[in-house]
Amino acid sequence: MSRRDDSTDAVRGNGGSGDGGARRGPESSKSLEYAKEIHSPDEKPDRPGQTLVTTDHDVIRNWAEGRGATAATVEGTEHGDHLGVLRFDFPGYGGGDKLRHVSWEEWFETFDKRGLNFIYQESKSDGSQSNFFRLENPQREDA
């Protein structure tokens, strides 16, 4: 696993053209140390339940859409004309009244501007599909 502190990585869009590797900083979570970095949709976990991390837009979008989820933000958390808290709207999981659907372009623009990592699982340790994900900003304690 590569450890980089390239500050340009935190602001550039990956959209499939970057390497998709994790962004690192002083507030990186402990789970990031043990997560497998996923750089493209072709890469797979080594085992069920493994924690994964990526910044690759294609990987994130494929993961969400594979679960029927759409890009969203939490209503009332906006900052002027900027998106607020980023989320996914999963069908059948409630919260839909507090979520506002946004375009993938808007979602990823905000994701990159905030220098976030997408920490997730493909499956639970029993092999069943997992919807677990977390967005982490390794530069901010309150991300």
Short mmCIF file of N, CA and C in Angstrom, two decimals:
data_model
loop_
_atom_site.label_atom_id
_atom_site.label_comp_id
_atom_site.label_asym_id
_atom_site.label_seq_id
_atom_site.Cartn_x
_atom_site.Cartn_y
_atom_site.Cartn_z
N MET A 1 0.87 -1.18 0.00
CA MET A 1 0.00 0.00 0.00
C MET A 1 0.91 1.24 0.00
N SER A 2 0.64 2.15 -0.90
CA SER A 2 1.47 3.35 -0.96
C SER A 2 0.98 4.39 0.03
N ARG A 3 1.91 5.09 0.63
CA ARG A 3 1.56 6.17 1.55
C ARG A 3 2.04 7.45 0.89
N ARG A 4 1.07 8.34 0.57
CA ARG A 4 1.42 9.58 -0.10
C ARG A 4 0.83 10.75 0.64
N ASP A 5 1.53 11.84 0.61
CA ASP A 5 1.03 13.08 1.18
C ASP A 5 1.00 14.15 0.11
N ASP A 6 0.61 13.78 -1.09
CA ASP A 6 0.57 14.69 -2.22
C ASP A 6 -0.67 15.57 -2.10
N SER A 7 -0.48 16.82 -1.75
CA SER A 7 -1.62 17.71 -1.53
C SER A 7 -2.44 17.95 -2.79
N THR A 8 -1.84 17.78 -3.97
CA THR A 8 -2.62 17.96 -5.19
C THR A 8 -3.61 16.84 -5.37
N ASP A 9 -3.33 15.67 -4.80
CA ASP A 9 -4.23 14.54 -4.90
C ASP A 9 -5.57 14.85 -4.24
N ALA A 10 -5.56 15.68 -3.22
CA ALA A 10 -6.78 15.98 -2.48
C ALA A 10 -7.73 16.88 -3.25
N VAL A 11 -7.26 17.52 -4.30
CA VAL A 11 -8.14 18.43 -5.01
C VAL A 11 -8.38 18.06 -6.46
N ARG A 12 -7.61 17.16 -7.02
CA ARG A 12 -7.83 16.84 -8.43
C ARG A 12 -8.96 15.85 -8.57
N GLY A 13 -9.67 15.93 -9.65
CA GLY A 13 -10.73 14.97 -9.92
C GLY A 13 -10.14 13.69 -10.45
N ASN A 14 -10.63 12.55 -9.99
CA ASN A 14 -10.08 11.29 -10.45
C ASN A 14 -10.86 10.73 -11.61
N GLY A 15 -12.17 10.79 -11.58
CA GLY A 15 -13.02 10.43 -12.69
C GLY A 15 -12.55 9.29 -13.57
N GLY A 16 -11.78 8.36 -13.02
CA GLY A 16 -11.28 7.25 -13.80
C GLY A 16 -9.91 7.54 -14.37
N SER A 17 -9.48 8.79 -14.43
CA SER A 17 -8.17 9.10 -15.01
C SER A 17 -7.09 9.19 -13.94
N GLY A 18 -7.46 9.41 -12.68
CA GLY A 18 -6.49 9.42 -11.61
C GLY A 18 -6.21 8.00 -11.16
N ASP A 19 -5.39 7.85 -10.14
CA ASP A 19 -5.07 6.48 -9.73
C ASP A 19 -6.06 5.92 -8.72
N GLY A 20 -6.99 6.76 -8.20
CA GLY A 20 -8.02 6.26 -7.29
C GLY A 20 -7.53 5.95 -5.89
N GLY A 21 -6.24 6.18 -5.64
CA GLY A 21 -5.67 5.85 -4.34
C GLY A 21 -6.20 6.73 -3.23
N ALA A 22 -6.03 6.27 -2.02
CA ALA A 22 -6.52 6.98 -0.85
C ALA A 22 -5.78 8.30 -0.65
N ARG A 23 -6.52 9.28 -0.20
CA ARG A 23 -5.93 10.56 0.21
C ARG A 23 -5.57 10.41 1.67
N ARG A 24 -4.43 10.92 2.06
CA ARG A 24 -3.96 10.75 3.44
C ARG A 24 -3.68 12.10 4.08
N GLY A 25 -3.84 12.14 5.39
CA GLY A 25 -3.60 13.37 6.12
C GLY A 25 -3.56 13.09 7.60
N PRO A 26 -3.43 14.14 8.40
CA PRO A 26 -3.29 13.98 9.85
C PRO A 26 -4.51 13.36 10.52
N GLU A 27 -5.67 13.42 9.91
CA GLU A 27 -6.87 12.88 10.53
C GLU A 27 -7.35 11.59 9.84
N SER A 28 -6.45 10.92 9.11
CA SER A 28 -6.82 9.64 8.50
C SER A 28 -7.23 8.67 9.59
N SER A 29 -8.29 7.92 9.33
CA SER A 29 -8.78 6.96 10.31
C SER A 29 -7.88 5.74 10.38
N LYS A 30 -7.98 5.04 11.49
CA LYS A 30 -7.22 3.81 11.68
C LYS A 30 -7.62 2.77 10.63
N SER A 31 -8.91 2.75 10.28
CA SER A 31 -9.37 1.77 9.30
C SER A 31 -8.71 1.97 7.94
N LEU A 32 -8.29 3.20 7.63
CA LEU A 32 -7.63 3.47 6.36
C LEU A 32 -6.29 2.72 6.27
N GLU A 33 -5.62 2.55 7.41
CA GLU A 33 -4.34 1.83 7.42
C GLU A 33 -4.49 0.40 6.92
N TYR A 34 -5.64 -0.20 7.20
CA TYR A 34 -5.85 -1.61 6.88
C TYR A 34 -6.70 -1.83 5.64
N ALA A 35 -7.20 -0.76 5.06
CA ALA A 35 -8.06 -0.88 3.90
C ALA A 35 -7.24 -1.16 2.64
N LYS A 36 -7.82 -1.94 1.76
CA LYS A 36 -7.20 -2.19 0.46
C LYS A 36 -7.59 -1.05 -0.48
N GLU A 37 -6.61 -0.45 -1.12
CA GLU A 37 -6.88 0.61 -2.09
C GLU A 37 -7.37 0.00 -3.39
N ILE A 38 -8.47 0.55 -3.88
CA ILE A 38 -9.06 0.11 -5.15
C ILE A 38 -8.88 1.26 -6.14
N HIS A 39 -8.23 0.96 -7.26
CA HIS A 39 -7.89 2.00 -8.23
C HIS A 39 -8.73 1.97 -9.50
N SER A 40 -9.50 0.88 -9.69
CA SER A 40 -10.35 0.79 -10.88
C SER A 40 -11.49 -0.19 -10.61
N PRO A 41 -12.55 -0.12 -11.42
CA PRO A 41 -13.68 -1.04 -11.24
C PRO A 41 -13.29 -2.51 -11.44
N ASP A 42 -12.16 -2.77 -12.07
CA ASP A 42 -11.72 -4.15 -12.31
C ASP A 42 -11.13 -4.80 -11.07
N GLU A 43 -10.69 -4.02 -10.09
CA GLU A 43 -10.09 -4.58 -8.89
C GLU A 43 -11.17 -5.08 -7.94
N LYS A 44 -10.87 -6.15 -7.26
CA LYS A 44 -11.82 -6.78 -6.34
C LYS A 44 -11.18 -6.95 -4.96
N PRO A 45 -12.01 -7.11 -3.93
CA PRO A 45 -11.47 -7.38 -2.59
C PRO A 45 -10.77 -8.74 -2.57
N ASP A 46 -9.87 -8.90 -1.62
CA ASP A 46 -9.17 -10.17 -1.46
C ASP A 46 -10.03 -11.19 -0.74
N ARG A 47 -10.99 -10.71 0.05
CA ARG A 47 -11.84 -11.60 0.85
C ARG A 47 -13.14 -10.89 1.18
N PRO A 48 -14.19 -11.64 1.48
CA PRO A 48 -15.46 -11.03 1.89
C PRO A 48 -15.28 -10.22 3.18
N GLY A 49 -15.96 -9.09 3.26
CA GLY A 49 -15.91 -8.25 4.45
C GLY A 49 -14.71 -7.33 4.54
N GLN A 50 -13.84 -7.38 3.56
CA GLN A 50 -12.64 -6.54 3.59
C GLN A 50 -13.01 -5.07 3.44
N THR A 51 -12.34 -4.22 4.22
CA THR A 51 -12.51 -2.78 4.10
C THR A 51 -11.72 -2.30 2.89
N LEU A 52 -12.37 -1.49 2.07
CA LEU A 52 -11.78 -0.97 0.84
C LEU A 52 -11.81 0.55 0.88
N VAL A 53 -10.93 1.18 0.10
CA VAL A 53 -10.93 2.63 0.00
C VAL A 53 -10.59 3.03 -1.43
N THR A 54 -11.26 4.08 -1.91
CA THR A 54 -10.98 4.59 -3.26
C THR A 54 -11.35 6.07 -3.34
N THR A 55 -10.82 6.70 -4.36
CA THR A 55 -11.25 8.04 -4.76
C THR A 55 -11.68 8.02 -6.23
N ASP A 56 -11.68 6.84 -6.83
CA ASP A 56 -12.02 6.68 -8.24
C ASP A 56 -13.53 6.83 -8.45
N HIS A 57 -13.91 7.76 -9.28
CA HIS A 57 -15.32 8.05 -9.52
C HIS A 57 -16.08 6.86 -10.09
N ASP A 58 -15.46 6.14 -11.01
CA ASP A 58 -16.14 5.00 -11.62
C ASP A 58 -16.42 3.91 -10.59
N VAL A 59 -15.47 3.65 -9.72
CA VAL A 59 -15.65 2.63 -8.67
C VAL A 59 -16.82 3.03 -7.76
N ILE A 60 -16.83 4.28 -7.33
CA ILE A 60 -17.86 4.76 -6.41
C ILE A 60 -19.24 4.70 -7.06
N ARG A 61 -19.32 5.21 -8.27
CA ARG A 61 -20.62 5.23 -8.96
C ARG A 61 -21.12 3.80 -9.22
N ASN A 62 -20.24 2.92 -9.66
CA ASN A 62 -20.63 1.52 -9.90
C ASN A 62 -21.12 0.86 -8.61
N TRP A 63 -20.43 1.13 -7.51
CA TRP A 63 -20.82 0.55 -6.22
C TRP A 63 -22.23 1.03 -5.85
N ALA A 64 -22.45 2.32 -5.91
CA ALA A 64 -23.75 2.89 -5.53
C ALA A 64 -24.87 2.40 -6.46
N GLU A 65 -24.66 2.50 -7.75
CA GLU A 65 -25.69 2.11 -8.71
C GLU A 65 -25.96 0.62 -8.66
N GLY A 66 -24.96 -0.18 -8.32
CA GLY A 66 -25.15 -1.62 -8.17
C GLY A 66 -26.08 -1.96 -7.02
N ARG A 67 -26.29 -1.01 -6.12
CA ARG A 67 -27.20 -1.18 -4.99
C ARG A 67 -28.48 -0.38 -5.17
N GLY A 68 -28.65 0.19 -6.36
CA GLY A 68 -29.85 0.97 -6.66
C GLY A 68 -29.82 2.37 -6.06
N ALA A 69 -28.68 2.80 -5.54
CA ALA A 69 -28.57 4.10 -4.87
C ALA A 69 -28.30 5.22 -5.87
N THR A 70 -28.77 6.41 -5.51
CA THR A 70 -28.52 7.60 -6.31
C THR A 70 -27.76 8.64 -5.47
N ALA A 71 -27.03 9.49 -6.14
CA ALA A 71 -26.28 10.56 -5.48
C ALA A 71 -27.26 11.53 -4.82
N ALA A 72 -26.94 11.96 -3.59
CA ALA A 72 -27.84 12.84 -2.86
C ALA A 72 -27.06 13.71 -1.88
N THR A 73 -27.76 14.70 -1.37
CA THR A 73 -27.24 15.54 -0.30
C THR A 73 -28.35 15.67 0.75
N VAL A 74 -27.98 15.98 1.98
CA VAL A 74 -28.96 16.13 3.05
C VAL A 74 -29.52 17.55 2.99
N GLU A 75 -30.84 17.65 2.85
CA GLU A 75 -31.51 18.95 2.82
C GLU A 75 -31.17 19.76 4.07
N GLY A 76 -30.95 21.06 3.88
CA GLY A 76 -30.69 21.95 5.01
C GLY A 76 -29.25 22.01 5.45
N THR A 77 -28.35 21.25 4.78
CA THR A 77 -26.94 21.30 5.17
C THR A 77 -26.09 22.05 4.15
N GLU A 78 -26.75 22.66 3.17
CA GLU A 78 -26.05 23.39 2.13
C GLU A 78 -25.28 24.57 2.72
N HIS A 79 -24.25 24.97 2.01
CA HIS A 79 -23.45 26.15 2.37
C HIS A 79 -23.56 27.12 1.20
N GLY A 80 -24.53 28.02 1.29
CA GLY A 80 -24.78 28.91 0.15
C GLY A 80 -25.26 28.07 -1.02
N ASP A 81 -24.54 28.16 -2.15
CA ASP A 81 -24.92 27.36 -3.31
C ASP A 81 -24.11 26.08 -3.43
N HIS A 82 -23.37 25.72 -2.36
CA HIS A 82 -22.58 24.49 -2.35
C HIS A 82 -23.35 23.37 -1.68
N LEU A 83 -23.15 22.15 -2.16
CA LEU A 83 -23.82 21.00 -1.56
C LEU A 83 -23.42 20.86 -0.10
N GLY A 84 -24.34 20.31 0.67
CA GLY A 84 -24.06 20.02 2.08
C GLY A 84 -23.52 18.61 2.23
N VAL A 85 -24.03 17.90 3.22
CA VAL A 85 -23.57 16.55 3.53
C VAL A 85 -23.89 15.62 2.35
N LEU A 86 -22.87 14.91 1.87
CA LEU A 86 -23.06 13.97 0.77
C LEU A 86 -23.57 12.63 1.29
N ARG A 87 -24.50 12.06 0.56
CA ARG A 87 -25.08 10.77 0.92
C ARG A 87 -25.45 10.03 -0.36
N PHE A 88 -25.92 8.80 -0.19
CA PHE A 88 -26.57 8.05 -1.26
C PHE A 88 -27.99 7.78 -0.79
N ASP A 89 -28.92 7.79 -1.72
CA ASP A 89 -30.30 7.44 -1.41
C ASP A 89 -30.51 6.00 -1.88
N PHE A 90 -30.55 5.09 -0.91
CA PHE A 90 -30.80 3.67 -1.18
C PHE A 90 -32.29 3.42 -1.18
N PRO A 91 -32.80 2.70 -2.16
CA PRO A 91 -34.24 2.42 -2.19
C PRO A 91 -34.66 1.59 -0.97
N GLY A 92 -35.76 2.02 -0.35
CA GLY A 92 -36.32 1.28 0.76
C GLY A 92 -35.68 1.52 2.11
N TYR A 93 -34.81 2.53 2.22
CA TYR A 93 -34.12 2.77 3.49
C TYR A 93 -34.54 4.04 4.19
N GLY A 94 -35.64 4.64 3.84
CA GLY A 94 -36.09 5.85 4.52
C GLY A 94 -35.11 7.00 4.32
N GLY A 95 -35.37 8.09 4.98
CA GLY A 95 -34.49 9.25 4.84
C GLY A 95 -34.71 10.00 3.54
N GLY A 96 -35.55 9.45 2.67
CA GLY A 96 -35.79 10.07 1.38
C GLY A 96 -36.36 11.47 1.48
N ASP A 97 -37.11 11.74 2.54
CA ASP A 97 -37.69 13.07 2.69
C ASP A 97 -36.65 14.10 3.10
N LYS A 98 -35.52 13.66 3.62
CA LYS A 98 -34.45 14.57 4.03
C LYS A 98 -33.33 14.64 3.00
N LEU A 99 -33.42 13.78 2.00
CA LEU A 99 -32.39 13.74 0.97
C LEU A 99 -32.88 14.41 -0.31
N ARG A 100 -31.96 15.09 -0.95
CA ARG A 100 -32.25 15.71 -2.25
C ARG A 100 -31.30 15.09 -3.27
N HIS A 101 -31.86 14.53 -4.33
CA HIS A 101 -31.03 13.93 -5.37
C HIS A 101 -30.25 15.02 -6.10
N VAL A 102 -29.00 14.71 -6.43
CA VAL A 102 -28.15 15.62 -7.17
C VAL A 102 -27.50 14.85 -8.31
N SER A 103 -26.92 15.56 -9.23
CA SER A 103 -26.24 14.88 -10.35
C SER A 103 -24.94 14.26 -9.84
N TRP A 104 -24.49 13.22 -10.53
CA TRP A 104 -23.21 12.62 -10.18
C TRP A 104 -22.08 13.65 -10.35
N GLU A 105 -22.21 14.50 -11.36
CA GLU A 105 -21.18 15.53 -11.59
C GLU A 105 -21.05 16.44 -10.37
N GLU A 106 -22.20 16.92 -9.86
CA GLU A 106 -22.20 17.77 -8.66
C GLU A 106 -21.63 17.03 -7.45
N TRP A 107 -22.05 15.78 -7.28
CA TRP A 107 -21.63 14.97 -6.13
C TRP A 107 -20.11 14.79 -6.15
N PHE A 108 -19.57 14.42 -7.32
CA PHE A 108 -18.12 14.18 -7.42
C PHE A 108 -17.31 15.47 -7.33
N GLU A 109 -17.86 16.55 -7.85
CA GLU A 109 -17.17 17.84 -7.72
C GLU A 109 -17.00 18.20 -6.24
N THR A 110 -18.04 18.00 -5.46
CA THR A 110 -17.99 18.27 -4.03
C THR A 110 -17.06 17.27 -3.33
N PHE A 111 -17.15 16.01 -3.68
CA PHE A 111 -16.29 14.95 -3.13
C PHE A 111 -14.81 15.32 -3.30
N ASP A 112 -14.45 15.76 -4.51
CA ASP A 112 -13.05 16.12 -4.78
C ASP A 112 -12.63 17.42 -4.11
N LYS A 113 -13.51 18.43 -4.14
CA LYS A 113 -13.17 19.71 -3.49
C LYS A 113 -12.91 19.52 -2.01
N ARG A 114 -13.64 18.59 -1.39
CA ARG A 114 -13.47 18.33 0.05
C ARG A 114 -12.35 17.34 0.34
N GLY A 115 -11.73 16.79 -0.70
CA GLY A 115 -10.63 15.86 -0.51
C GLY A 115 -11.02 14.60 0.24
N LEU A 116 -12.18 14.04 -0.11
CA LEU A 116 -12.71 12.90 0.63
C LEU A 116 -12.19 11.56 0.12
N ASN A 117 -12.23 10.57 0.99
CA ASN A 117 -12.02 9.16 0.65
C ASN A 117 -13.37 8.47 0.75
N PHE A 118 -13.57 7.46 -0.08
CA PHE A 118 -14.74 6.60 -0.01
C PHE A 118 -14.27 5.28 0.59
N ILE A 119 -14.66 5.03 1.84
CA ILE A 119 -14.31 3.80 2.54
C ILE A 119 -15.56 2.93 2.53
N TYR A 120 -15.42 1.67 2.12
CA TYR A 120 -16.60 0.86 1.88
C TYR A 120 -16.31 -0.63 1.94
N GLN A 121 -17.36 -1.42 1.83
CA GLN A 121 -17.27 -2.86 1.68
C GLN A 121 -18.10 -3.28 0.48
N GLU A 122 -17.62 -4.27 -0.24
CA GLU A 122 -18.42 -4.88 -1.31
C GLU A 122 -19.39 -5.87 -0.69
N SER A 123 -18.90 -6.64 0.28
CA SER A 123 -19.74 -7.66 0.90
C SER A 123 -19.40 -7.77 2.38
N LYS A 124 -20.34 -8.34 3.13
CA LYS A 124 -20.11 -8.63 4.54
C LYS A 124 -19.23 -9.87 4.62
N SER A 125 -18.73 -10.17 5.81
CA SER A 125 -17.85 -11.33 5.95
C SER A 125 -18.55 -12.64 5.61
N ASP A 126 -19.89 -12.67 5.67
CA ASP A 126 -20.61 -13.89 5.30
C ASP A 126 -20.85 -13.97 3.79
N GLY A 127 -20.36 -12.98 3.03
CA GLY A 127 -20.48 -12.99 1.58
C GLY A 127 -21.69 -12.25 1.03
N SER A 128 -22.64 -11.87 1.89
CA SER A 128 -23.81 -11.13 1.42
C SER A 128 -23.43 -9.67 1.11
N GLN A 129 -24.19 -9.06 0.21
CA GLN A 129 -23.90 -7.68 -0.20
C GLN A 129 -23.92 -6.72 0.98
N SER A 130 -22.98 -5.80 0.99
CA SER A 130 -22.91 -4.79 2.05
C SER A 130 -23.21 -3.41 1.46
N ASN A 131 -23.93 -2.61 2.23
CA ASN A 131 -24.17 -1.21 1.86
C ASN A 131 -23.32 -0.29 2.71
N PHE A 132 -22.36 -0.83 3.47
CA PHE A 132 -21.54 0.00 4.34
C PHE A 132 -20.64 0.90 3.51
N PHE A 133 -20.66 2.19 3.86
CA PHE A 133 -19.69 3.14 3.31
C PHE A 133 -19.54 4.29 4.29
N ARG A 134 -18.43 4.97 4.17
CA ARG A 134 -18.18 6.17 4.96
C ARG A 134 -17.35 7.11 4.10
N LEU A 135 -17.65 8.39 4.18
CA LEU A 135 -16.85 9.41 3.51
C LEU A 135 -15.96 10.04 4.57
N GLU A 136 -14.67 10.09 4.27
CA GLU A 136 -13.71 10.60 5.26
C GLU A 136 -12.83 11.67 4.64
N ASN A 137 -12.64 12.75 5.36
CA ASN A 137 -11.70 13.78 4.97
C ASN A 137 -10.48 13.61 5.87
N PRO A 138 -9.36 13.14 5.34
CA PRO A 138 -8.17 12.90 6.15
C PRO A 138 -7.48 14.17 6.64
N GLN A 139 -7.96 15.33 6.21
CA GLN A 139 -7.38 16.60 6.62
C GLN A 139 -8.16 17.25 7.76
N ARG A 140 -9.38 16.75 8.00
CA ARG A 140 -10.24 17.42 9.00
C ARG A 140 -10.81 16.44 10.00
N GLU A 141 -10.71 16.78 11.24
CA GLU A 141 -11.23 15.95 12.32
C GLU A 141 -12.76 15.87 12.28
N ASP A 142 -13.41 16.93 11.82
CA ASP A 142 -14.87 17.00 11.84
C ASP A 142 -15.52 16.69 10.50
N ALA A 143 -14.83 15.97 9.63
CA ALA A 143 -15.34 15.71 8.27
C ALA A 143 -16.60 14.90 8.29
#
